[in-house]
Short mmCIF file of C-alpha atoms in Angstrom, two decimals:
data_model
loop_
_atom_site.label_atom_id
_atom_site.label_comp_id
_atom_site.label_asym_id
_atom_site.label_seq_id
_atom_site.Cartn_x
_atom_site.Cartn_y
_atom_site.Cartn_z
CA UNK P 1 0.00 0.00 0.00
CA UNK P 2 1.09 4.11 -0.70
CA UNK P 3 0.16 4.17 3.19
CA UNK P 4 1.95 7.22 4.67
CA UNK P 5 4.45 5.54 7.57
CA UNK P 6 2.17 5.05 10.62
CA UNK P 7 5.10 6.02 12.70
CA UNK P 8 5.18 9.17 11.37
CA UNK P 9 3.22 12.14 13.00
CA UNK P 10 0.17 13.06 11.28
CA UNK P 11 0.77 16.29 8.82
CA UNK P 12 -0.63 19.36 9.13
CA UNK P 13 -2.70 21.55 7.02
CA UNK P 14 -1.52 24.82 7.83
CA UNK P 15 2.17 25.13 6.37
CA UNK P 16 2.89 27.00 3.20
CA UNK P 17 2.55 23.25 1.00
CA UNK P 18 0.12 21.40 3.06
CA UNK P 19 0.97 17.94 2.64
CA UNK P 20 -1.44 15.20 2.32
CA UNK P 21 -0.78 11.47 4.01
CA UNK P 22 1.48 10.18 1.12
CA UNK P 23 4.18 12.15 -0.78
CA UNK P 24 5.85 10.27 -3.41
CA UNK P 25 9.01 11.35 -5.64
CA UNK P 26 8.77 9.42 -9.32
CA UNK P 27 12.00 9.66 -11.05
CA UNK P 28 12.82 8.99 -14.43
CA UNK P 29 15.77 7.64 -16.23
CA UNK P 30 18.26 9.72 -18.59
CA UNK P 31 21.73 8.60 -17.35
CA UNK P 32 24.12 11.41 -16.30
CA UNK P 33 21.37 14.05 -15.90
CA UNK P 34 20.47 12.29 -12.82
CA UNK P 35 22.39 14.28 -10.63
CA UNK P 36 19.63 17.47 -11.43
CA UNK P 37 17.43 14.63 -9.20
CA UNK P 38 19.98 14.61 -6.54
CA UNK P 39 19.88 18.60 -6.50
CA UNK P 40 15.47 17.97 -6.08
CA UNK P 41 16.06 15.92 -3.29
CA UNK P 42 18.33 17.93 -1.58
CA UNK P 43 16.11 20.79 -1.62
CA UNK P 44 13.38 18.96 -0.99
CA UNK P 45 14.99 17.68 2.66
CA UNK P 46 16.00 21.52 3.14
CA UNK P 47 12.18 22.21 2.84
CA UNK P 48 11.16 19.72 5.34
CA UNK P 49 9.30 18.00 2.76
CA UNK P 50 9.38 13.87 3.81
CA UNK P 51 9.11 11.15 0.96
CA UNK P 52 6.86 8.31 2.13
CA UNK P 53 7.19 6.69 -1.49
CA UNK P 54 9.83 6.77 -3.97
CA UNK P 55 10.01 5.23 -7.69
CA UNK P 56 12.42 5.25 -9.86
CA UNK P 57 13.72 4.03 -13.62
CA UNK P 58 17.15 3.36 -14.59
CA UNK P 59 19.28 6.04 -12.73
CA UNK P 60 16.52 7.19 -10.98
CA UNK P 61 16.40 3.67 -9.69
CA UNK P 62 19.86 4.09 -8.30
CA UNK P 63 18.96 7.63 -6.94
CA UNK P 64 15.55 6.11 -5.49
CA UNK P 65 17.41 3.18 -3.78
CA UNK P 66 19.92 5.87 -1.98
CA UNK P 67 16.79 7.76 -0.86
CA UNK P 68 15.01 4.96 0.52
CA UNK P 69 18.20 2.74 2.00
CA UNK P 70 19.61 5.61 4.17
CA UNK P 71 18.54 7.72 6.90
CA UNK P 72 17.07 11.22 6.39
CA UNK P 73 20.22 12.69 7.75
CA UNK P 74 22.35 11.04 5.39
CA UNK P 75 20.68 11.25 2.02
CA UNK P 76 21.92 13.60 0.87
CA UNK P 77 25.62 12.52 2.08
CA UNK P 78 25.11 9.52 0.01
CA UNK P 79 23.59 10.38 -3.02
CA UNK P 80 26.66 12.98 -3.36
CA UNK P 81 29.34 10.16 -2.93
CA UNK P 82 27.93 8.11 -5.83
CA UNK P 83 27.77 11.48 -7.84
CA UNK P 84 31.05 12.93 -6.98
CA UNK P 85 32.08 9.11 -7.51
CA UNK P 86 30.72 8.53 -11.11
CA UNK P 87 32.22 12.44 -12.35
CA UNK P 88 36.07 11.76 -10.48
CA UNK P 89 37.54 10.45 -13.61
CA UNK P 90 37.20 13.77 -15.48
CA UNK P 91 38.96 16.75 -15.94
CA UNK P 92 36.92 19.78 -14.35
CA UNK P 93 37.14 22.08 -17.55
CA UNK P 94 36.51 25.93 -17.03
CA UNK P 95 33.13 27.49 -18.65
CA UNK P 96 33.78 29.08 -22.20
CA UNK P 97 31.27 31.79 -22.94
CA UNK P 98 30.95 30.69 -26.73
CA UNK P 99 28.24 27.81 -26.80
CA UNK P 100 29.92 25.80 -29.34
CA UNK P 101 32.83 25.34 -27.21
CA UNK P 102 31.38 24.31 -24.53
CA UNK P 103 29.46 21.94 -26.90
CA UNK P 104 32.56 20.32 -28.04
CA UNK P 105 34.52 19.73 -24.48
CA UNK P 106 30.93 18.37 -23.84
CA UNK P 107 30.87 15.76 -25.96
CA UNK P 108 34.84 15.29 -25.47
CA UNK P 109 33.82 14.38 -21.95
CA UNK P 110 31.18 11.85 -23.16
CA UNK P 111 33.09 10.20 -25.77
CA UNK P 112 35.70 9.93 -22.98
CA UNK P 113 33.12 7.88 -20.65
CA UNK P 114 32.57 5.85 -24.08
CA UNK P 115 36.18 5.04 -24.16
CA UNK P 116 36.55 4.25 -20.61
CA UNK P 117 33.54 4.36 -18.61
CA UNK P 118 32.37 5.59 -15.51
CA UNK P 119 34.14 4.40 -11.97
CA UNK P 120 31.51 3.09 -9.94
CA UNK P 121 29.09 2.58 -12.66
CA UNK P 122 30.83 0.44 -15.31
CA UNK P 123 34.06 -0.51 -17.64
CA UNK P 124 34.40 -1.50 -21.19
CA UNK P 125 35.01 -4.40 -21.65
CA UNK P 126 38.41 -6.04 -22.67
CA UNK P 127 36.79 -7.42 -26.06
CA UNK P 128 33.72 -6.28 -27.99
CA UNK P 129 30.75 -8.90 -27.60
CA UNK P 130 31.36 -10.93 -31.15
CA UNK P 131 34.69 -12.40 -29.21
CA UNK P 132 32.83 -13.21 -26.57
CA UNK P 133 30.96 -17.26 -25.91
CA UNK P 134 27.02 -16.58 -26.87
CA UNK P 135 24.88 -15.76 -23.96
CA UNK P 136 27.44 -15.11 -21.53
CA UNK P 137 27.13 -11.21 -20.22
CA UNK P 138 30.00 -10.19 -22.42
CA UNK P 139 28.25 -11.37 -25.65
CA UNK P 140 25.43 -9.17 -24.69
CA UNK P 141 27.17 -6.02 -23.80
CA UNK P 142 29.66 -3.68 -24.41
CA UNK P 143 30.35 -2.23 -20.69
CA UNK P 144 30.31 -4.44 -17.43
CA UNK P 145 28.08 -3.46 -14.92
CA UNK P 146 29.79 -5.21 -11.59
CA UNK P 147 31.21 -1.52 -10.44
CA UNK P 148 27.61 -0.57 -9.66
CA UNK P 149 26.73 -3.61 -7.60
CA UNK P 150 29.85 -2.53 -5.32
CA UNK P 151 28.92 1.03 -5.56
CA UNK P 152 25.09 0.16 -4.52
CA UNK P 153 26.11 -2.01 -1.44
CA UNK P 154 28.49 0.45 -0.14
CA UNK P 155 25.93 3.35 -0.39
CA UNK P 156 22.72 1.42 0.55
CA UNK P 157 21.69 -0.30 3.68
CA UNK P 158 19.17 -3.26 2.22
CA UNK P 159 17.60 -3.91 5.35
CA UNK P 160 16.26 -0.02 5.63
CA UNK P 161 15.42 -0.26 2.55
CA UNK P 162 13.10 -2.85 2.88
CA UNK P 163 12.24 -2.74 6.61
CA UNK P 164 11.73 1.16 6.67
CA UNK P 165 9.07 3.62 6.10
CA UNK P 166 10.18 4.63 2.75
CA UNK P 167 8.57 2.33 0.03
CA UNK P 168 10.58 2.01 -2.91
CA UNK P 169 9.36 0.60 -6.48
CA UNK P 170 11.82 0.14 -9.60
CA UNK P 171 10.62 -0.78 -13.19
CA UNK P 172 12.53 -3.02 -15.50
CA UNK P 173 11.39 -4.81 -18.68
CA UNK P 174 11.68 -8.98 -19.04
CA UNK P 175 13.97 -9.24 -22.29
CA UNK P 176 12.58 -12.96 -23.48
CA UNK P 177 8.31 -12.12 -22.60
CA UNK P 178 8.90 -8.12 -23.45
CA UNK P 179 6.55 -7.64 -20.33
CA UNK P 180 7.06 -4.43 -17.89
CA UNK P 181 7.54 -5.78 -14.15
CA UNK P 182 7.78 -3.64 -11.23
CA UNK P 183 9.75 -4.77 -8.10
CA UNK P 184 8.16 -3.02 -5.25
CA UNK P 185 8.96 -3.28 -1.65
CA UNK P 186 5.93 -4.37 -0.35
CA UNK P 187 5.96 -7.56 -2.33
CA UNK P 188 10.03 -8.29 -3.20
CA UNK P 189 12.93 -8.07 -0.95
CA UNK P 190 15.03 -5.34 -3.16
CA UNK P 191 18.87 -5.95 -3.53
CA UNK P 192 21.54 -4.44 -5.84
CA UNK P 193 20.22 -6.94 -8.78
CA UNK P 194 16.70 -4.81 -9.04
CA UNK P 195 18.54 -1.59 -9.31
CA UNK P 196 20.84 -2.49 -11.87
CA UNK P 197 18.14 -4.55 -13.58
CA UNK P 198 16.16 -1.33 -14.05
CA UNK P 199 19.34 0.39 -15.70
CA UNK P 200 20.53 -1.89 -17.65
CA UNK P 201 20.19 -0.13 -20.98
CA UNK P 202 21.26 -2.33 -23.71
CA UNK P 203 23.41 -2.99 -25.71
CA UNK P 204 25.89 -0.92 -23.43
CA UNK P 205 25.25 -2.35 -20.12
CA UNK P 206 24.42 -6.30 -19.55
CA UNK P 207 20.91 -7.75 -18.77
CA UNK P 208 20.43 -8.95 -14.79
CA UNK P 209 19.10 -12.20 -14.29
CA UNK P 210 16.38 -12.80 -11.36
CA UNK P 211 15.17 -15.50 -10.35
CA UNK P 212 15.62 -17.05 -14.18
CA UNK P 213 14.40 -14.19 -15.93
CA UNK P 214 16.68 -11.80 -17.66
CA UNK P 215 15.79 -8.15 -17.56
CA UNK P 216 16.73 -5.02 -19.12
CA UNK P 217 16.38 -0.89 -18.65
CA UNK P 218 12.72 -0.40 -17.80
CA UNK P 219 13.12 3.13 -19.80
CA UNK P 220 12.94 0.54 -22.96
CA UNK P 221 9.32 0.55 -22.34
CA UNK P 222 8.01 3.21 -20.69
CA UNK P 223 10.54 5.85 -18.69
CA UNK P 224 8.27 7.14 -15.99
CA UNK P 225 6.63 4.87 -12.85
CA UNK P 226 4.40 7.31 -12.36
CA UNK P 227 1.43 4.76 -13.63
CA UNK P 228 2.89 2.13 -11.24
CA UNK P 229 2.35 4.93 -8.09
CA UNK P 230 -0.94 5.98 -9.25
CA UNK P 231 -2.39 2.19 -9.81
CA UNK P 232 -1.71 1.97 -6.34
CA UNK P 233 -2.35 4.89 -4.73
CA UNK P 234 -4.08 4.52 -1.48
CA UNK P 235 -4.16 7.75 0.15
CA UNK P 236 -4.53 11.30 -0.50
CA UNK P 237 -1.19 11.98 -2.37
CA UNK P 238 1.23 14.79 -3.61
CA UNK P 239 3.63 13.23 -6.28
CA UNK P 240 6.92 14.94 -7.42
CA UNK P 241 7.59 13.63 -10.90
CA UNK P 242 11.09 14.64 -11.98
CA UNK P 243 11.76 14.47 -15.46
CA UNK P 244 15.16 14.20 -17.37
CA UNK P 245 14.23 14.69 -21.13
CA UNK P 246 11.56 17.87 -21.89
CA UNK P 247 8.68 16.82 -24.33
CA UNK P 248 8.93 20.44 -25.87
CA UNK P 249 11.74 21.99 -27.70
CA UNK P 250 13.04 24.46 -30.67
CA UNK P 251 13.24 22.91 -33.99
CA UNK P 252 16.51 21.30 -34.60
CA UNK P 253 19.26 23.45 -36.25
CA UNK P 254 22.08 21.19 -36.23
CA UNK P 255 22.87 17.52 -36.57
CA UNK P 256 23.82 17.53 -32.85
CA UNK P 257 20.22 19.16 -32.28
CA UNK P 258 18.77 16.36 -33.99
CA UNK P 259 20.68 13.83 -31.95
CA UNK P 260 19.27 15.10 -28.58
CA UNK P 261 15.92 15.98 -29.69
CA UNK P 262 15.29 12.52 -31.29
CA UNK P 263 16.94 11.61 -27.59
CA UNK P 264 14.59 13.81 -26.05
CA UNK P 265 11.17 12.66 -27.83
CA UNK P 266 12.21 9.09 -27.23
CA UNK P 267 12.32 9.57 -23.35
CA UNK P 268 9.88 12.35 -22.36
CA UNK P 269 7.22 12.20 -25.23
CA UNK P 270 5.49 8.84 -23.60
CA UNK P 271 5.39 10.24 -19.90
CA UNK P 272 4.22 13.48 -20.59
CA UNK P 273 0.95 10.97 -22.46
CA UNK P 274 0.51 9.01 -19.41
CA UNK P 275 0.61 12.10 -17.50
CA UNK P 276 -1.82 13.51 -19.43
CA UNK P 277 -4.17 10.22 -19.91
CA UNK P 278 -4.22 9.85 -16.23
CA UNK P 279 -5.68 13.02 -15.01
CA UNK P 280 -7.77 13.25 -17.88
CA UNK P 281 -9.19 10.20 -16.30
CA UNK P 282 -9.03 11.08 -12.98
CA UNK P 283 -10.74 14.23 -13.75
CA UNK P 284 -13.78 12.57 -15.61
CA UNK P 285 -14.35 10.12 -12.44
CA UNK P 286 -14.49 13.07 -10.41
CA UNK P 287 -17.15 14.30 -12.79
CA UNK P 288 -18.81 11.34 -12.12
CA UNK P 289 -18.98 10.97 -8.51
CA UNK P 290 -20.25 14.73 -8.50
CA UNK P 291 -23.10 13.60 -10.76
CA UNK P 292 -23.73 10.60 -8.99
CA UNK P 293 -24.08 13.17 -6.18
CA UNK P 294 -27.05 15.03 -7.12
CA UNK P 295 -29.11 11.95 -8.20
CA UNK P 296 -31.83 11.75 -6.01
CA UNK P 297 -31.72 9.37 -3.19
CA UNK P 298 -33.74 6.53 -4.31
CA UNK P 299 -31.88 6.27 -8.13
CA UNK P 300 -28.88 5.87 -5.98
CA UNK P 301 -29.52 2.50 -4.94
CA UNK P 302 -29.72 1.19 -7.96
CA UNK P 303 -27.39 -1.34 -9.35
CA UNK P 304 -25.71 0.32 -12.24
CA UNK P 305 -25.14 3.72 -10.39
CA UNK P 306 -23.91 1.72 -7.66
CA UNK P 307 -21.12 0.04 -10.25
CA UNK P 308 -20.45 3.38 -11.98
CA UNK P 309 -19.81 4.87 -8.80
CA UNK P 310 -17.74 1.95 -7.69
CA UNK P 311 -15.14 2.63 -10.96
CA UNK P 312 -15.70 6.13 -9.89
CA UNK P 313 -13.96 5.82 -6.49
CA UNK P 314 -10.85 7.61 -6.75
CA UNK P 315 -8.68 9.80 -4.07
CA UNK P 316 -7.60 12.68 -5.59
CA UNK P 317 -3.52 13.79 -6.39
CA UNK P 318 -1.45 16.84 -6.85
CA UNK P 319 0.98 16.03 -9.52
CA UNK P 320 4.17 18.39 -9.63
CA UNK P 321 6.11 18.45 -12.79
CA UNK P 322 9.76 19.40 -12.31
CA UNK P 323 11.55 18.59 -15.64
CA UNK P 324 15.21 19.19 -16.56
CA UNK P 325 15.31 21.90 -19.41
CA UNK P 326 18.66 21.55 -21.45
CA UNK P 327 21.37 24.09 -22.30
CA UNK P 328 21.69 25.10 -25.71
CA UNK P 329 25.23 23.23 -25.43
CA UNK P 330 24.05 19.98 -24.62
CA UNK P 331 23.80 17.61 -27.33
CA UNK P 332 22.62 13.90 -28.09
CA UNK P 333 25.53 12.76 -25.17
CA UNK P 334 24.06 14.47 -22.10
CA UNK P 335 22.68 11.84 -20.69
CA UNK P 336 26.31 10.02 -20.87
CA UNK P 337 28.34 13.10 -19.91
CA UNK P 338 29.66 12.46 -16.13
CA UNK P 339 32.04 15.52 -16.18
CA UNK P 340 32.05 16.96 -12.54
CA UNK P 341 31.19 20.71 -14.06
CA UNK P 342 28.22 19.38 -15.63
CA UNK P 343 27.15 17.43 -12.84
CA UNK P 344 27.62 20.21 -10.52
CA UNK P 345 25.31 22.24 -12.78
CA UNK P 346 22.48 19.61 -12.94
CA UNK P 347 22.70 19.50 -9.33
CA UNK P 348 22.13 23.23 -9.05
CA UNK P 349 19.27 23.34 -11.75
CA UNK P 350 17.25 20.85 -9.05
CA UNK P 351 17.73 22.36 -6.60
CA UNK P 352 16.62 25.95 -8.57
CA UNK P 353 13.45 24.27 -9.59
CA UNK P 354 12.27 23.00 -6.09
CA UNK P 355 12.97 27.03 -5.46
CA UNK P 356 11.07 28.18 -7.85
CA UNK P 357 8.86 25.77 -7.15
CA UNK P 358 8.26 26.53 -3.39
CA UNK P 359 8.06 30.68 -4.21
CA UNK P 360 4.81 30.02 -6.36
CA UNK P 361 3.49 26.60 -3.63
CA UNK P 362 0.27 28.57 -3.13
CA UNK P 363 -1.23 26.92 -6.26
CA UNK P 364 -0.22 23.31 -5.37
CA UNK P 365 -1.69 24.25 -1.46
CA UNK P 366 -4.78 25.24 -3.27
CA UNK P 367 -5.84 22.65 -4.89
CA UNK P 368 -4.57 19.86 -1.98
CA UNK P 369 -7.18 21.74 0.39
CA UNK P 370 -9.75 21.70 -1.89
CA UNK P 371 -9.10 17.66 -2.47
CA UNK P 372 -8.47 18.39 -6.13
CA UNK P 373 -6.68 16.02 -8.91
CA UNK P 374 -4.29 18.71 -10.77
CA UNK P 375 -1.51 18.95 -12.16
CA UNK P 376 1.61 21.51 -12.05
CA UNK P 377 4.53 22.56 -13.93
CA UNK P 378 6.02 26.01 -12.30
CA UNK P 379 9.23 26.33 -13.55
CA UNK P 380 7.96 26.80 -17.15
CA UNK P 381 9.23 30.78 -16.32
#
């Protein structure tokens, strides 16, 4: 269940962003830009703003499983050694005003990581697959994944994250059946293998086999848990759904514009649809129930109303969008670019949108008091 922790104090209604029973933080995959999810959740913890659910794809699977296997205290701590971890292998370059510069030691940097990957996260492999015996993990990839698995067990405690009041859910996609799974700690004990299941984006990093099943990047399928959170939503509930690739953008000018924007559609185009299906929904069952609410009394008895208003029976959700808008200098590589400079300023754009976010709260507050489904993008400008 999306429960809120029953340890926790009761929340109040009376603070600048009233929160309801269950806040959850959906984060979506997109590689190296993760660290603008790390900047979120730092401001987030500055605002007092507790996570009672968090759900993640790819590398916000990794980010999700720091959140939810550590402490409030040290959260932040953590998710700052695995970034400062992943970006120690590059050269800290200085900013160049001229864009097209700064494009070019951009994708330096990421055709570095290509060349020799990203400590922590994964190598290259000695040989390239074709050398490699058929179906073993080096026939299937180009990069080997085993860094992470240290990285994950020195930065996560497993038993908090599956004992404590932070649920966690990660998405990955079953390579032989093509089905979407979700591992979700109310029903699976959650180790290293789920996380890097969820990331493993082919054909650079390795499938992850569980419990016979091989598995792959759940981004492959559909980037965004947010449908996995709202299918089980249980309580009153104010989601933060951070996004790594924008659905919107300028037309392409150059071939490196057309590299991230293809990028960009690819990754963003299906959330912002299942975003937009969902409170379309959720808004048309509300319509119902406020029908169903002036029948009179003895039409409500009756059998059909009763099912209608049974399909009807929905809690409502504040949906905040905070999405990751690009710099004119980033190309198709961002989301493979692990300089520290770049991380550093992903890190800062998070935390600028929980900011800017926070100054203009009084529309979110709004609608949670009035028990409204909504949904809110404030950093727009």
């Amino acid at each position: 269940m999306a429960d809120a922790d029953p340890r926790r104090p009761k929340r109040t209604r009376d603070a600048a962003l009233p929160l309801p029973d269950c806040v959850a933080l959906v984060l979506q995959g997109g590689g190296a830009l993760g660290s603008y999810q790390a900047g979120v959740i730092e401001a987030l913890a500055e605002t007092g703003i507790e996570i009672d659910w968090v759900a993640g794809i790819s590398i916000g699977a990794v980010n999700a499983a720091i959140v939810a296997g550590n402490p409030p205290e040290r959260r932040v701590e953590r998710l700052r050694a695995f970034w400062d971890l992943t970006a120690s292998a590059l050269p800290s370059f200085p900013i160049f005003p001229q864009d097209q510069v700064r494009e070019f030691v951009h994708e330096w940097s990421a055709w570095s990581v290509m060349a020799t990957g990203v400590p922590g996260f994964f190598t290259p492999r000695g040989l390239p697959p074709t050398f490699a015996p058929p179906g073993t993990p080096a026939a299937l990839s180009f990069y080997d994944s085993a860094p992470l698995a240290k990285t994950l067990d020195t930065l996560v405690d497993w038993d908090l994250l599956n004992t404590g009041p932070v649920r966690l859910s990660v998405g990955a996609v079953d390579v032989e059946s093509g089905n979407f799974r979700y591992f979700d700690t109310t029903t699976t004990r959650i180790d290293a293998r789920h996380i890097m299941a969820s990331g493993a984006l082919p054909p650079g990093l390795p499938p992850v086999e569980i419990d016979g099943r091989l598995y792959w990047d759940g981004g492959i399928v559909s980037n965004t848990p947010l449908t996995h959170v709202l299918d089980h939503q249980s309580a009153e509930m104010l989601v933060f759904q951070v996004d790594l690739f924008s659905a919107s953008a300028d037309r392409p000018k150059t071939i490196m514009d057309v590299m991230a924007r293809e990028k960009e559609i690819r990754f963003s185009s299906r959330t912002r649809q299942v975003s937009a299906e969902r409170l379309t929904l959720r808004r048309e069952r509300e319509a119902i129930r406020r029908l169903i609410a002036k029948l009179p009394p003895e039409l409500r008895d009756d059998p059909d109303v009763a099912a209608l208003s049974s399909e009807a029976d929905e809690m409502p959700v504040s949906l905040v969008h905070l999405i990751y808008r690009a710099n004119a200098w980033e190309g198709g590589a961002r989301d493979f670019e692990f300089s520290a400079r770049t991380m550093r300023e992903h890190w800062s754009a998070g935390r600028a949108a929980i900011a800017e976010t926070m100054a203009k709260s009084r529309l979110v507050a709004s609608n949670i008091l009035d028990g409204r489904t909504a949904a809110f993008d404030l950093t727009r400008g």
